[in-house]
Every structure is written in structure tokens, then in C-alpha cells.
Short mmCIF file of N, CA, C and O in Angstrom, two decimals:
data_model
loop_
_atom_site.label_atom_id
_atom_site.label_comp_id
_atom_site.label_asym_id
_atom_site.label_seq_id
_atom_site.Cartn_x
_atom_site.Cartn_y
_atom_site.Cartn_z
N MET O 675 20.16 6.19 10.40
CA MET O 675 18.94 5.44 10.13
C MET O 675 19.07 4.77 8.76
O MET O 675 19.51 5.39 7.80
N ASP O 676 18.65 3.53 8.66
CA ASP O 676 18.72 2.79 7.41
C ASP O 676 17.67 3.31 6.43
O ASP O 676 16.61 3.77 6.82
N ALA O 677 18.01 3.21 5.15
CA ALA O 677 17.06 3.58 4.11
C ALA O 677 15.89 2.61 4.14
O ALA O 677 16.06 1.43 4.47
N PRO O 678 14.70 3.08 3.80
CA PRO O 678 13.55 2.18 3.80
C PRO O 678 13.73 1.08 2.75
O PRO O 678 14.33 1.30 1.70
N THR O 679 13.19 -0.08 3.05
CA THR O 679 13.23 -1.18 2.10
C THR O 679 12.24 -0.89 0.97
O THR O 679 11.38 -0.01 1.09
N TYR O 680 12.37 -1.66 -0.08
CA TYR O 680 11.44 -1.50 -1.20
C TYR O 680 10.00 -1.73 -0.73
O TYR O 680 9.11 -0.96 -1.07
N ALA O 681 9.78 -2.76 0.09
CA ALA O 681 8.44 -3.06 0.60
C ALA O 681 7.90 -1.88 1.43
O ALA O 681 6.72 -1.55 1.34
N GLU O 682 8.76 -1.25 2.22
CA GLU O 682 8.34 -0.09 3.02
C GLU O 682 7.99 1.09 2.11
O GLU O 682 7.04 1.83 2.39
N GLN O 683 8.75 1.25 1.03
CA GLN O 683 8.46 2.34 0.10
C GLN O 683 7.14 2.11 -0.62
O GLN O 683 6.35 3.04 -0.80
N VAL O 684 6.88 0.87 -1.01
CA VAL O 684 5.60 0.54 -1.65
C VAL O 684 4.46 0.79 -0.66
O VAL O 684 3.44 1.38 -1.01
N ALA O 685 4.64 0.37 0.58
CA ALA O 685 3.61 0.62 1.61
C ALA O 685 3.37 2.12 1.76
O ALA O 685 2.22 2.55 1.90
N GLY O 686 4.42 2.91 1.70
CA GLY O 686 4.28 4.36 1.78
C GLY O 686 3.50 4.92 0.60
O GLY O 686 2.67 5.82 0.77
N ASN O 687 3.77 4.40 -0.59
CA ASN O 687 3.01 4.83 -1.77
C ASN O 687 1.53 4.51 -1.61
O ASN O 687 0.66 5.32 -1.94
N ILE O 688 1.25 3.30 -1.12
CA ILE O 688 -0.14 2.90 -0.94
C ILE O 688 -0.80 3.76 0.13
O ILE O 688 -1.93 4.22 -0.04
N ARG O 689 -0.09 4.02 1.23
CA ARG O 689 -0.63 4.90 2.29
C ARG O 689 -0.99 6.27 1.73
O ARG O 689 -2.05 6.82 2.03
N ALA O 690 -0.10 6.82 0.91
CA ALA O 690 -0.34 8.14 0.33
C ALA O 690 -1.58 8.12 -0.56
O ALA O 690 -2.40 9.04 -0.51
N GLU O 691 -1.72 7.08 -1.37
CA GLU O 691 -2.89 6.98 -2.25
C GLU O 691 -4.17 6.76 -1.45
O GLU O 691 -5.23 7.29 -1.80
N VAL O 692 -4.10 5.98 -0.38
CA VAL O 692 -5.27 5.77 0.48
C VAL O 692 -5.70 7.11 1.09
O VAL O 692 -6.89 7.43 1.13
N ALA O 693 -4.74 7.90 1.53
CA ALA O 693 -5.05 9.21 2.11
C ALA O 693 -5.69 10.12 1.07
O ALA O 693 -6.69 10.80 1.36
N ARG O 694 -5.12 10.14 -0.13
CA ARG O 694 -5.68 10.98 -1.20
C ARG O 694 -7.11 10.56 -1.54
O ARG O 694 -7.98 11.41 -1.78
N ALA O 695 -7.34 9.25 -1.57
CA ALA O 695 -8.66 8.73 -1.94
C ALA O 695 -9.64 8.77 -0.77
O ALA O 695 -10.83 8.53 -0.96
N LYS O 696 -9.11 9.05 0.43
CA LYS O 696 -9.94 9.06 1.64
C LYS O 696 -10.71 7.74 1.78
O LYS O 696 -11.90 7.72 2.10
N LEU O 697 -9.98 6.65 1.56
CA LEU O 697 -10.56 5.32 1.60
C LEU O 697 -10.33 4.71 2.98
O LEU O 697 -9.22 4.77 3.51
N ALA O 698 -11.35 4.15 3.57
CA ALA O 698 -11.25 3.53 4.89
C ALA O 698 -10.54 2.18 4.79
O ALA O 698 -10.68 1.46 3.80
N GLN O 699 -9.80 1.85 5.83
CA GLN O 699 -9.12 0.56 5.88
C GLN O 699 -10.12 -0.58 5.79
O GLN O 699 -9.82 -1.61 5.18
N THR O 700 -11.29 -0.41 6.34
CA THR O 700 -12.30 -1.48 6.28
C THR O 700 -12.78 -1.70 4.84
O THR O 700 -13.07 -2.83 4.46
N THR O 701 -12.81 -0.66 4.04
CA THR O 701 -13.20 -0.79 2.64
C THR O 701 -12.16 -1.63 1.89
O THR O 701 -12.51 -2.52 1.11
N ILE O 702 -10.90 -1.34 2.15
CA ILE O 702 -9.82 -2.10 1.53
C ILE O 702 -9.87 -3.55 2.00
O ILE O 702 -9.76 -4.48 1.20
N ALA O 703 -10.06 -3.72 3.30
CA ALA O 703 -10.11 -5.07 3.87
C ALA O 703 -11.24 -5.88 3.25
O ALA O 703 -11.03 -7.04 2.85
N ASP O 704 -12.41 -5.29 3.13
CA ASP O 704 -13.55 -5.99 2.54
C ASP O 704 -13.26 -6.40 1.09
O ASP O 704 -13.58 -7.51 0.67
N ALA O 705 -12.66 -5.49 0.34
CA ALA O 705 -12.38 -5.76 -1.08
C ALA O 705 -11.36 -6.88 -1.26
O ALA O 705 -11.39 -7.61 -2.25
N LEU O 706 -10.43 -6.99 -0.31
CA LEU O 706 -9.35 -7.98 -0.43
C LEU O 706 -9.61 -9.25 0.38
O LEU O 706 -8.81 -10.19 0.32
N GLY O 707 -10.68 -9.26 1.15
CA GLY O 707 -10.95 -10.42 1.99
C GLY O 707 -9.98 -10.53 3.16
O GLY O 707 -9.65 -11.63 3.60
N LEU O 708 -9.55 -9.38 3.66
CA LEU O 708 -8.65 -9.31 4.80
C LEU O 708 -9.36 -8.66 5.98
O LEU O 708 -10.43 -8.07 5.82
N THR O 709 -8.75 -8.74 7.14
CA THR O 709 -9.26 -8.00 8.28
C THR O 709 -8.72 -6.57 8.24
O THR O 709 -7.71 -6.29 7.58
N GLN O 710 -9.37 -5.68 8.97
CA GLN O 710 -8.87 -4.30 9.05
C GLN O 710 -7.49 -4.30 9.68
O GLN O 710 -6.62 -3.52 9.28
N THR O 711 -7.26 -5.17 10.65
CA THR O 711 -5.94 -5.26 11.30
C THR O 711 -4.88 -5.67 10.30
O THR O 711 -3.76 -5.11 10.30
N ALA O 712 -5.19 -6.61 9.42
CA ALA O 712 -4.22 -7.04 8.41
C ALA O 712 -3.88 -5.90 7.45
O ALA O 712 -2.72 -5.70 7.09
N VAL O 713 -4.89 -5.13 7.07
CA VAL O 713 -4.65 -3.98 6.20
C VAL O 713 -3.80 -2.95 6.93
O VAL O 713 -2.85 -2.39 6.37
N SER O 714 -4.10 -2.69 8.18
CA SER O 714 -3.33 -1.73 8.97
C SER O 714 -1.85 -2.13 9.03
O SER O 714 -0.96 -1.30 8.86
N ARG O 715 -1.60 -3.41 9.27
CA ARG O 715 -0.22 -3.91 9.33
C ARG O 715 0.49 -3.70 7.99
O ARG O 715 1.66 -3.33 7.95
N ARG O 716 -0.21 -3.89 6.91
CA ARG O 716 0.39 -3.69 5.59
C ARG O 716 0.65 -2.21 5.33
O ARG O 716 1.70 -1.85 4.81
N LEU O 717 -0.29 -1.36 5.70
CA LEU O 717 -0.11 0.07 5.49
C LEU O 717 1.06 0.62 6.32
O LEU O 717 1.73 1.56 5.90
N ARG O 718 1.28 0.05 7.48
CA ARG O 718 2.40 0.48 8.34
C ARG O 718 3.73 -0.12 7.90
O ARG O 718 4.78 0.29 8.37
N GLY O 719 3.68 -1.10 7.00
CA GLY O 719 4.90 -1.74 6.55
C GLY O 719 5.34 -2.89 7.43
O GLY O 719 6.42 -3.45 7.25
N ALA O 720 4.51 -3.27 8.42
CA ALA O 720 4.86 -4.38 9.31
C ALA O 720 4.72 -5.72 8.60
O ALA O 720 5.39 -6.69 8.96
N THR O 721 3.85 -5.77 7.59
CA THR O 721 3.65 -6.95 6.75
C THR O 721 3.69 -6.48 5.31
O THR O 721 3.13 -5.43 4.98
N GLU O 722 4.35 -7.24 4.45
CA GLU O 722 4.43 -6.86 3.05
C GLU O 722 3.11 -7.12 2.33
O GLU O 722 2.39 -8.07 2.65
N TRP O 723 2.80 -6.27 1.36
CA TRP O 723 1.64 -6.47 0.52
C TRP O 723 1.92 -7.65 -0.42
O TRP O 723 3.03 -7.78 -0.94
N ALA O 724 0.92 -8.46 -0.67
CA ALA O 724 1.05 -9.54 -1.64
C ALA O 724 0.96 -8.94 -3.04
O ALA O 724 0.13 -8.06 -3.29
N LEU O 725 1.81 -9.39 -3.94
CA LEU O 725 1.75 -8.89 -5.31
C LEU O 725 0.38 -9.10 -5.92
O LEU O 725 -0.10 -8.26 -6.69
N SER O 726 -0.26 -10.19 -5.57
CA SER O 726 -1.58 -10.49 -6.12
C SER O 726 -2.65 -9.49 -5.65
O SER O 726 -3.71 -9.38 -6.28
N ASP O 727 -2.40 -8.76 -4.57
CA ASP O 727 -3.35 -7.76 -4.07
C ASP O 727 -3.21 -6.41 -4.77
O ASP O 727 -4.14 -5.60 -4.75
N LEU O 728 -2.08 -6.15 -5.37
CA LEU O 728 -1.81 -4.82 -5.92
C LEU O 728 -2.77 -4.39 -7.03
O LEU O 728 -3.20 -3.22 -7.02
N PRO O 729 -3.16 -5.26 -7.97
CA PRO O 729 -4.12 -4.79 -8.99
C PRO O 729 -5.45 -4.33 -8.39
O PRO O 729 -6.01 -3.31 -8.80
N ARG O 730 -5.95 -5.06 -7.41
CA ARG O 730 -7.23 -4.68 -6.78
C ARG O 730 -7.08 -3.39 -5.99
O ARG O 730 -7.96 -2.53 -6.02
N ILE O 731 -5.97 -3.24 -5.28
CA ILE O 731 -5.73 -2.00 -4.53
C ILE O 731 -5.66 -0.82 -5.49
O ILE O 731 -6.25 0.24 -5.25
N ALA O 732 -4.92 -0.98 -6.58
CA ALA O 732 -4.81 0.09 -7.57
C ALA O 732 -6.18 0.47 -8.11
O ALA O 732 -6.49 1.66 -8.24
N GLU O 733 -7.00 -0.52 -8.39
CA GLU O 733 -8.35 -0.26 -8.89
C GLU O 733 -9.16 0.52 -7.85
O GLU O 733 -9.84 1.50 -8.19
N LEU O 734 -9.10 0.08 -6.60
CA LEU O 734 -9.84 0.78 -5.54
C LEU O 734 -9.41 2.23 -5.40
O LEU O 734 -10.22 3.11 -5.10
N LEU O 735 -8.11 2.46 -5.59
CA LEU O 735 -7.55 3.79 -5.38
C LEU O 735 -7.58 4.66 -6.63
O LEU O 735 -7.18 5.82 -6.59
N GLY O 736 -7.99 4.08 -7.75
CA GLY O 736 -8.04 4.85 -8.99
C GLY O 736 -6.66 5.18 -9.52
O GLY O 736 -6.44 6.26 -10.08
N THR O 737 -5.73 4.26 -9.37
CA THR O 737 -4.36 4.47 -9.84
C THR O 737 -3.89 3.20 -10.52
O THR O 737 -4.69 2.31 -10.81
N THR O 738 -2.62 3.12 -10.80
CA THR O 738 -2.06 1.94 -11.46
C THR O 738 -1.12 1.21 -10.51
O THR O 738 -0.59 1.80 -9.57
N VAL O 739 -0.90 -0.06 -10.81
CA VAL O 739 0.08 -0.82 -10.04
C VAL O 739 1.45 -0.17 -10.20
O VAL O 739 2.21 -0.06 -9.23
N ALA O 740 1.76 0.31 -11.38
CA ALA O 740 3.06 0.96 -11.60
C ALA O 740 3.24 2.14 -10.65
O ALA O 740 4.34 2.33 -10.10
N ASP O 741 2.19 2.93 -10.46
CA ASP O 741 2.29 4.07 -9.53
C ASP O 741 2.55 3.59 -8.10
O ASP O 741 3.26 4.24 -7.35
N LEU O 742 1.95 2.47 -7.74
CA LEU O 742 2.11 1.97 -6.38
C LEU O 742 3.50 1.42 -6.12
O LEU O 742 3.99 1.48 -4.99
N VAL O 743 4.14 0.86 -7.14
CA VAL O 743 5.43 0.20 -6.91
C VAL O 743 6.63 1.03 -7.36
O VAL O 743 7.77 0.61 -7.16
N THR O 744 6.39 2.19 -7.94
CA THR O 744 7.50 3.04 -8.36
C THR O 744 8.03 3.80 -7.17
O THR O 744 7.27 4.43 -6.44
N VAL O 745 9.33 3.71 -6.97
CA VAL O 745 9.95 4.42 -5.87
C VAL O 745 10.97 5.42 -6.41
O VAL O 745 11.55 5.23 -7.48
N THR O 746 11.14 6.48 -5.68
CA THR O 746 12.09 7.52 -6.04
C THR O 746 13.40 7.27 -5.29
O THR O 746 13.36 7.08 -4.07
N PRO O 747 14.51 7.26 -6.00
CA PRO O 747 15.79 7.08 -5.28
C PRO O 747 15.96 8.17 -4.24
O PRO O 747 15.49 9.30 -4.43
N PRO O 748 16.64 7.86 -3.13
CA PRO O 748 16.76 8.82 -2.02
C PRO O 748 17.39 10.15 -2.40
O PRO O 748 17.07 11.16 -1.82
N ASP O 749 18.28 10.16 -3.37
CA ASP O 749 18.94 11.42 -3.73
C ASP O 749 18.34 12.09 -4.95
O ASP O 749 18.93 12.95 -5.55
N ALA O 750 17.12 11.69 -5.32
CA ALA O 750 16.47 12.29 -6.50
C ALA O 750 15.61 13.46 -6.09
O ALA O 750 15.21 13.65 -4.99
#
């Protein structure tokens, strides 16, 4: 199996933070002006998150953009 792409890893970080914050996809969608389906596709990694969306997502989740985009190397 191929290693996840950077975009997939970022999506995973965002998914984890959404779960911790218990935030509904519709809440994220409303804040970003997206549909719930568009948010779902981004959370699954089917569509990449726009860099311009990351500050608002971080704010909603109570975290930083750095936390959302930091990935751990596979052998760490």
C-alpha cells in the first residue's frame, strides 16, 4: 500500500480534530460557505482542502494551522 499523500495526512489531522471537537460537518460547511457534501469529500481526502480555508477551520476547531498541517514521518 502506498504511503498517504501530504493532502491525505492533512485531511486525517483535520478529521481527528473534528472528532475531538465533536463538530458537525454542517457547522464546518456553514462557516466556510460549502455544502456538507463538499466538507465530507475533504474530510475523506477525496478533495484537497484549500489553503485559504485552513485558518477558519483551525479557529473553529480551537487549534492552529500548524497543528493541522504538521505530519509525522511514517517511521517516527
